[in-house]
Short mmCIF file of N, CA and C in Angstrom, two decimals:
data_model
loop_
_atom_site.label_atom_id
_atom_site.label_comp_id
_atom_site.label_asym_id
_atom_site.label_seq_id
_atom_site.Cartn_x
_atom_site.Cartn_y
_atom_site.Cartn_z
N UNK A 1462 -2.28 4.67 -1.29
CA UNK A 1462 -1.18 5.06 -0.90
C UNK A 1462 -1.45 6.38 0.07
N UNK A 1463 -0.34 6.55 1.01
CA UNK A 1463 -0.31 7.94 1.89
C UNK A 1463 0.44 8.95 1.25
N UNK A 1464 0.88 8.67 -0.17
CA UNK A 1464 1.60 10.08 -0.62
C UNK A 1464 2.91 9.96 -0.51
N UNK A 1465 3.47 9.50 0.49
CA UNK A 1465 4.77 9.04 0.74
C UNK A 1465 5.67 8.65 0.20
N UNK A 1466 5.03 7.51 -0.74
CA UNK A 1466 5.89 6.55 -1.48
C UNK A 1466 5.16 6.61 -2.76
N UNK A 1467 6.06 6.74 -3.94
CA UNK A 1467 5.34 6.80 -5.28
C UNK A 1467 5.39 5.13 -5.68
N UNK A 1468 4.50 4.30 -5.35
CA UNK A 1468 4.51 3.01 -6.23
C UNK A 1468 4.12 2.99 -7.38
N UNK A 1469 5.01 1.85 -8.00
CA UNK A 1469 4.59 1.67 -9.66
C UNK A 1469 2.78 1.48 -9.60
N UNK A 1470 2.64 1.39 -10.88
CA UNK A 1470 1.06 1.24 -10.98
C UNK A 1470 0.64 -0.21 -10.85
N UNK A 1471 -0.27 -0.64 -9.94
CA UNK A 1471 -0.65 -1.88 -9.58
C UNK A 1471 0.05 -2.52 -8.43
N UNK A 1472 1.04 -1.72 -7.65
CA UNK A 1472 1.87 -2.22 -6.65
C UNK A 1472 0.84 -2.26 -5.89
N UNK A 1473 1.15 -3.37 -4.68
CA UNK A 1473 0.47 -3.21 -3.14
C UNK A 1473 1.34 -2.36 -2.38
N UNK A 1474 0.93 -1.51 -1.27
CA UNK A 1474 1.85 -0.94 -0.83
C UNK A 1474 2.42 -1.60 0.55
N UNK A 1475 1.40 -2.55 1.07
CA UNK A 1475 2.00 -3.42 1.96
C UNK A 1475 3.17 -4.46 1.69
N UNK A 1476 2.91 -5.00 0.49
CA UNK A 1476 3.50 -6.09 -0.15
C UNK A 1476 5.14 -5.27 -0.31
N UNK A 1477 4.80 -4.08 -0.82
CA UNK A 1477 6.39 -2.93 -1.33
C UNK A 1477 7.18 -2.98 -0.01
N UNK A 1478 6.36 -2.25 1.19
CA UNK A 1478 6.95 -2.33 2.36
C UNK A 1478 7.37 -3.04 3.26
N UNK A 1479 6.90 -4.44 2.81
CA UNK A 1479 7.59 -5.78 3.28
C UNK A 1479 8.66 -6.27 3.03
N UNK A 1480 8.69 -6.28 1.55
CA UNK A 1480 9.91 -6.66 0.66
C UNK A 1480 11.02 -5.79 1.31
N UNK A 1481 10.85 -4.19 0.90
CA UNK A 1481 11.92 -3.52 1.16
C UNK A 1481 12.53 -3.42 2.59
N UNK A 1482 11.53 -3.72 3.60
CA UNK A 1482 11.98 -3.95 5.04
C UNK A 1482 12.94 -5.23 5.20
N UNK A 1483 12.54 -6.24 4.68
CA UNK A 1483 13.40 -7.48 4.80
C UNK A 1483 14.53 -6.82 4.20
N UNK A 1484 14.78 -6.55 2.72
CA UNK A 1484 15.90 -6.11 2.46
C UNK A 1484 16.61 -5.26 3.25
N UNK A 1485 16.35 -4.28 3.62
CA UNK A 1485 16.75 -3.18 4.61
C UNK A 1485 17.64 -4.04 5.67
N UNK A 1486 16.73 -4.84 6.37
CA UNK A 1486 17.15 -5.95 7.74
C UNK A 1486 18.37 -6.59 7.07
N UNK A 1487 18.38 -7.46 5.79
CA UNK A 1487 19.44 -8.19 5.35
C UNK A 1487 20.81 -7.58 5.06
N UNK A 1488 20.50 -6.25 4.35
CA UNK A 1488 21.47 -5.67 3.94
C UNK A 1488 22.30 -5.14 5.36
N UNK A 1489 21.52 -4.39 6.38
CA UNK A 1489 21.93 -3.96 7.84
C UNK A 1489 22.84 -5.19 8.31
N UNK A 1490 22.17 -6.22 8.53
CA UNK A 1490 22.61 -7.57 9.08
C UNK A 1490 24.03 -7.98 8.29
N UNK A 1491 23.99 -7.81 7.26
CA UNK A 1491 25.42 -7.99 6.53
C UNK A 1491 26.57 -7.13 6.66
N UNK A 1492 26.06 -5.73 6.83
CA UNK A 1492 26.88 -4.82 7.08
C UNK A 1492 27.46 -4.83 8.55
N UNK A 1493 26.20 -5.27 9.72
CA UNK A 1493 27.04 -5.08 10.80
C UNK A 1493 27.88 -6.18 11.14
N UNK A 1494 27.30 -7.43 10.73
CA UNK A 1494 28.25 -8.35 10.40
C UNK A 1494 29.87 -8.21 10.13
N UNK A 1495 30.05 -7.45 9.59
CA UNK A 1495 31.58 -7.61 8.88
C UNK A 1495 32.29 -6.45 9.62
N UNK A 1496 31.60 -5.59 10.52
CA UNK A 1496 32.42 -4.63 11.60
C UNK A 1496 32.00 -5.19 12.95
N UNK A 1497 31.25 -6.09 13.28
CA UNK A 1497 31.02 -6.27 14.69
C UNK A 1497 32.34 -7.15 15.33
N UNK A 1498 33.25 -7.77 14.84
CA UNK A 1498 34.33 -8.26 15.45
C UNK A 1498 35.30 -7.45 15.81
N UNK A 1499 35.08 -6.30 15.06
CA UNK A 1499 36.20 -5.08 15.64
C UNK A 1499 35.75 -4.21 17.00
N UNK A 1500 34.32 -4.14 16.79
CA UNK A 1500 33.68 -3.32 17.95
C UNK A 1500 33.01 -4.04 18.88
N UNK A 1501 33.46 -3.95 20.28
CA UNK A 1501 32.81 -4.29 21.61
C UNK A 1501 32.33 -3.22 22.28
N UNK A 1502 31.73 -3.70 23.76
CA UNK A 1502 31.32 -2.33 24.61
C UNK A 1502 32.13 -1.90 25.07
N UNK A 1503 33.43 -1.96 25.16
CA UNK A 1503 34.30 -1.11 25.65
C UNK A 1503 34.51 0.01 24.99
N UNK A 1504 34.77 -0.17 23.45
CA UNK A 1504 34.82 0.96 22.81
C UNK A 1504 33.28 1.53 22.34
N UNK A 1505 32.32 1.03 22.53
CA UNK A 1505 30.90 1.61 22.39
C UNK A 1505 30.04 1.67 23.74
N UNK A 1506 30.19 2.23 24.86
CA UNK A 1506 29.42 1.83 25.93
C UNK A 1506 28.18 2.14 26.05
N UNK A 1507 27.73 3.16 25.17
CA UNK A 1507 26.27 3.71 24.85
C UNK A 1507 25.94 3.67 23.09
N UNK A 1508 24.81 3.01 23.17
CA UNK A 1508 24.39 3.53 21.81
C UNK A 1508 24.02 4.61 21.58
N UNK A 1509 24.56 5.78 20.59
CA UNK A 1509 24.72 6.81 20.57
C UNK A 1509 23.32 7.56 19.30
N UNK A 1510 23.23 6.48 18.44
CA UNK A 1510 22.65 6.77 17.68
C UNK A 1510 20.85 6.99 17.72
N UNK A 1511 20.37 6.38 18.83
CA UNK A 1511 19.09 6.27 19.66
C UNK A 1511 19.24 6.21 21.18
N UNK A 1512 18.07 6.86 21.53
CA UNK A 1512 18.48 7.02 23.11
C UNK A 1512 18.46 5.78 24.06
N UNK A 1513 17.62 4.52 23.33
CA UNK A 1513 17.47 3.53 24.00
C UNK A 1513 17.04 2.41 23.58
N UNK A 1514 16.87 0.97 24.11
CA UNK A 1514 16.30 0.17 23.45
C UNK A 1514 15.09 -0.34 24.07
N UNK A 1515 14.15 -0.80 23.22
CA UNK A 1515 12.86 -1.19 23.70
C UNK A 1515 12.36 -2.36 22.72
N UNK A 1516 12.05 -3.34 23.11
CA UNK A 1516 11.68 -4.53 22.35
C UNK A 1516 10.04 -4.93 22.69
N UNK A 1517 9.67 -4.26 23.87
CA UNK A 1517 8.16 -4.50 24.11
C UNK A 1517 8.26 -5.96 24.73
N UNK A 1518 9.22 -6.75 24.89
CA UNK A 1518 9.53 -8.11 25.38
C UNK A 1518 10.35 -8.05 26.66
N UNK A 1519 11.78 -8.21 26.45
CA UNK A 1519 12.61 -8.22 27.55
C UNK A 1519 12.69 -6.50 27.90
N UNK A 1520 12.76 -5.92 27.21
CA UNK A 1520 12.73 -4.08 27.62
C UNK A 1520 11.52 -3.60 27.23
N UNK A 1521 10.60 -3.42 28.03
CA UNK A 1521 9.49 -3.00 28.15
C UNK A 1521 9.64 -1.39 28.02
N UNK A 1522 10.08 -0.96 28.94
CA UNK A 1522 10.74 0.59 28.53
C UNK A 1522 12.04 0.94 28.28
N UNK A 1523 12.38 2.25 27.59
CA UNK A 1523 13.75 2.28 26.79
C UNK A 1523 14.89 2.18 27.88
N UNK A 1524 15.93 1.49 27.45
CA UNK A 1524 16.80 0.82 28.27
C UNK A 1524 18.14 1.42 27.64
N UNK A 1525 19.01 1.82 28.57
CA UNK A 1525 20.44 2.34 27.96
C UNK A 1525 21.00 1.21 27.66
N UNK A 1526 21.88 0.70 26.76
CA UNK A 1526 22.77 -0.46 26.32
C UNK A 1526 23.88 0.33 25.69
N UNK A 1527 24.74 -0.78 25.87
CA UNK A 1527 26.00 -0.72 24.96
C UNK A 1527 25.81 -0.88 23.40
N UNK A 1528 26.23 -0.41 22.73
CA UNK A 1528 26.14 -0.51 21.11
C UNK A 1528 25.88 -2.05 20.70
N UNK A 1529 26.76 -2.92 20.92
CA UNK A 1529 26.65 -4.04 20.58
C UNK A 1529 25.36 -4.77 21.30
N UNK A 1530 25.44 -4.63 22.67
CA UNK A 1530 24.16 -5.32 22.89
C UNK A 1530 22.82 -4.49 22.47
N UNK A 1531 22.73 -3.30 22.10
CA UNK A 1531 21.61 -2.81 21.11
C UNK A 1531 21.55 -3.56 20.15
N UNK A 1532 22.40 -3.74 19.43
CA UNK A 1532 22.18 -4.01 18.28
C UNK A 1532 21.96 -5.43 18.12
N UNK A 1533 22.25 -6.53 18.92
CA UNK A 1533 21.92 -7.69 19.22
C UNK A 1533 20.46 -7.95 19.75
N UNK A 1534 19.93 -7.01 20.70
CA UNK A 1534 18.90 -7.19 21.38
C UNK A 1534 17.78 -6.86 19.81
N UNK A 1535 18.34 -5.72 19.24
CA UNK A 1535 17.42 -5.00 18.01
C UNK A 1535 17.18 -6.09 17.00
N UNK A 1536 18.31 -6.86 16.56
CA UNK A 1536 18.19 -8.14 15.41
C UNK A 1536 17.48 -9.05 15.76
N UNK A 1537 17.55 -9.36 17.32
CA UNK A 1537 16.77 -10.59 17.55
C UNK A 1537 15.15 -10.18 17.70
N UNK A 1538 14.89 -9.02 18.12
CA UNK A 1538 13.60 -8.48 18.15
C UNK A 1538 12.94 -8.47 16.61
N UNK A 1539 13.66 -8.27 15.54
CA UNK A 1539 13.34 -8.09 14.33
C UNK A 1539 12.92 -9.27 13.30
N UNK A 1540 13.38 -10.13 14.31
CA UNK A 1540 12.94 -11.72 13.99
C UNK A 1540 11.41 -11.67 13.48
N UNK A 1541 10.81 -11.18 14.01
CA UNK A 1541 9.63 -11.34 13.73
C UNK A 1541 9.01 -11.08 12.07
N UNK A 1542 10.17 -10.47 11.42
CA UNK A 1542 9.70 -10.76 10.21
C UNK A 1542 9.78 -12.03 9.62
N UNK A 1543 10.17 -13.05 10.29
CA UNK A 1543 9.66 -14.52 10.01
C UNK A 1543 8.12 -15.03 10.54
N UNK A 1544 7.49 -14.03 11.29
CA UNK A 1544 6.46 -14.37 11.60
C UNK A 1544 5.59 -14.03 10.42
N UNK A 1545 4.83 -15.03 10.06
CA UNK A 1545 3.82 -15.07 8.79
C UNK A 1545 2.50 -14.25 9.27
N UNK A 1546 1.96 -14.20 10.58
CA UNK A 1546 0.99 -13.24 11.14
C UNK A 1546 1.26 -11.89 10.60
N UNK A 1547 2.61 -11.51 10.68
CA UNK A 1547 2.87 -10.02 10.23
C UNK A 1547 3.51 -9.97 9.02
N UNK A 1548 4.11 -10.56 8.50
CA UNK A 1548 4.68 -10.53 7.11
C UNK A 1548 4.36 -11.96 6.68
N UNK A 1549 3.20 -11.76 6.12
CA UNK A 1549 2.82 -13.09 5.21
C UNK A 1549 3.58 -13.35 3.86
N UNK A 1550 3.83 -14.44 3.73
CA UNK A 1550 4.67 -15.03 2.53
C UNK A 1550 3.83 -15.72 1.45
N UNK A 1551 2.37 -15.96 1.57
CA UNK A 1551 1.56 -16.61 0.67
C UNK A 1551 0.73 -15.27 -0.11
N UNK A 1552 0.62 -15.44 -1.22
CA UNK A 1552 -0.25 -14.64 -2.04
C UNK A 1552 -1.74 -14.78 -1.46
N UNK A 1553 -2.32 -13.36 -1.39
CA UNK A 1553 -3.75 -13.73 -0.58
C UNK A 1553 -3.93 -13.65 0.87
N UNK A 1554 -3.05 -13.73 1.36
CA UNK A 1554 -3.05 -13.73 2.73
C UNK A 1554 -2.72 -12.18 3.26
N UNK A 1555 -3.77 -11.84 4.01
CA UNK A 1555 -3.59 -10.26 4.13
C UNK A 1555 -2.58 -9.81 5.10
N UNK A 1556 -2.15 -8.69 5.10
CA UNK A 1556 -1.25 -8.05 6.30
C UNK A 1556 -2.39 -7.57 7.51
N UNK A 1557 -1.55 -7.60 8.58
CA UNK A 1557 -2.38 -7.04 9.84
C UNK A 1557 -2.84 -5.46 9.47
N UNK A 1558 -3.62 -5.04 10.14
CA UNK A 1558 -4.26 -3.46 9.94
C UNK A 1558 -3.30 -2.59 10.28
N UNK A 1559 -2.40 -2.93 11.27
CA UNK A 1559 -1.62 -2.16 11.94
C UNK A 1559 0.00 -2.37 11.51
N UNK A 1560 0.14 -2.74 10.10
CA UNK A 1560 1.30 -3.24 9.31
C UNK A 1560 1.97 -2.23 9.15
N UNK A 1561 1.70 -1.04 8.73
CA UNK A 1561 2.38 0.02 8.48
C UNK A 1561 3.09 0.50 9.78
N UNK A 1562 2.45 0.54 10.80
CA UNK A 1562 3.06 0.90 12.22
C UNK A 1562 4.16 -0.07 12.67
N UNK A 1563 4.05 -1.14 12.45
CA UNK A 1563 4.80 -2.02 12.73
C UNK A 1563 6.12 -2.02 11.85
N UNK A 1564 5.95 -1.87 10.71
CA UNK A 1564 7.37 -1.29 9.56
C UNK A 1564 7.98 -0.29 9.93
N UNK A 1565 7.17 0.66 10.21
CA UNK A 1565 7.62 2.05 10.42
C UNK A 1565 8.54 2.05 12.07
N UNK A 1566 8.03 1.34 12.79
CA UNK A 1566 9.07 1.07 14.35
C UNK A 1566 10.24 0.04 13.79
N UNK A 1567 9.95 -0.82 13.16
CA UNK A 1567 11.41 -1.70 12.63
C UNK A 1567 12.28 -0.44 11.86
N UNK A 1568 11.91 -0.21 10.72
CA UNK A 1568 12.60 0.75 10.07
C UNK A 1568 13.39 1.69 11.06
N UNK A 1569 12.91 2.21 11.74
CA UNK A 1569 13.34 3.64 12.47
C UNK A 1569 14.23 2.75 13.48
N UNK A 1570 14.07 1.67 14.18
CA UNK A 1570 15.16 1.12 14.94
C UNK A 1570 16.18 0.56 14.08
N UNK A 1571 16.05 0.00 13.06
CA UNK A 1571 17.13 -0.35 12.23
C UNK A 1571 17.67 0.80 11.67
N UNK A 1572 17.58 1.88 11.33
CA UNK A 1572 17.87 2.95 11.00
C UNK A 1572 19.20 3.53 12.13
N UNK A 1573 18.73 3.53 13.38
CA UNK A 1573 19.82 3.62 14.45
C UNK A 1573 20.97 3.00 14.44
N UNK A 1574 21.03 1.71 13.89
CA UNK A 1574 22.28 1.42 13.87
C UNK A 1574 23.13 1.87 12.71
N UNK A 1575 22.50 2.12 11.34
CA UNK A 1575 23.25 2.74 10.25
C UNK A 1575 23.87 4.08 10.98
N UNK A 1576 22.94 4.92 11.75
CA UNK A 1576 23.23 6.07 12.17
C UNK A 1576 24.36 6.11 13.28
N UNK A 1577 24.76 4.90 13.80
CA UNK A 1577 25.49 4.85 14.83
C UNK A 1577 27.09 4.89 14.47
N UNK A 1578 27.58 6.04 15.14
CA UNK A 1578 28.82 6.48 14.52
C UNK A 1578 30.13 5.54 14.51
N UNK A 1579 30.25 4.31 14.89
CA UNK A 1579 31.03 3.64 14.92
C UNK A 1579 30.87 2.65 13.68
N UNK A 1580 29.72 2.72 13.14
CA UNK A 1580 29.60 1.79 11.56
C UNK A 1580 30.42 2.27 10.58
#
């Protein structure tokens, strides 16, 4: 490990990161789902917790979006949690070499939703 996370003895760092990233996404998805019907673009014209959205596919460059659009774009982008090449779900299947960087990007972007003042 890198020293940033104290893992229990015998715990695989990538496995720990994968489990907690998926949990973070699921909790955030439930939280946002409870408030989303009350918040729409007229109330939150700009996503204020992070400067812009970028997903590397539709938004290759940082793009200003209303908060609901940012969240929808981000939650769709994070569906890579279902990609078994990135988040393997079978024992013995290796994680990609850049897994930690992928997780850092996902968690950083998900945290912007928590940090958004309207939630």
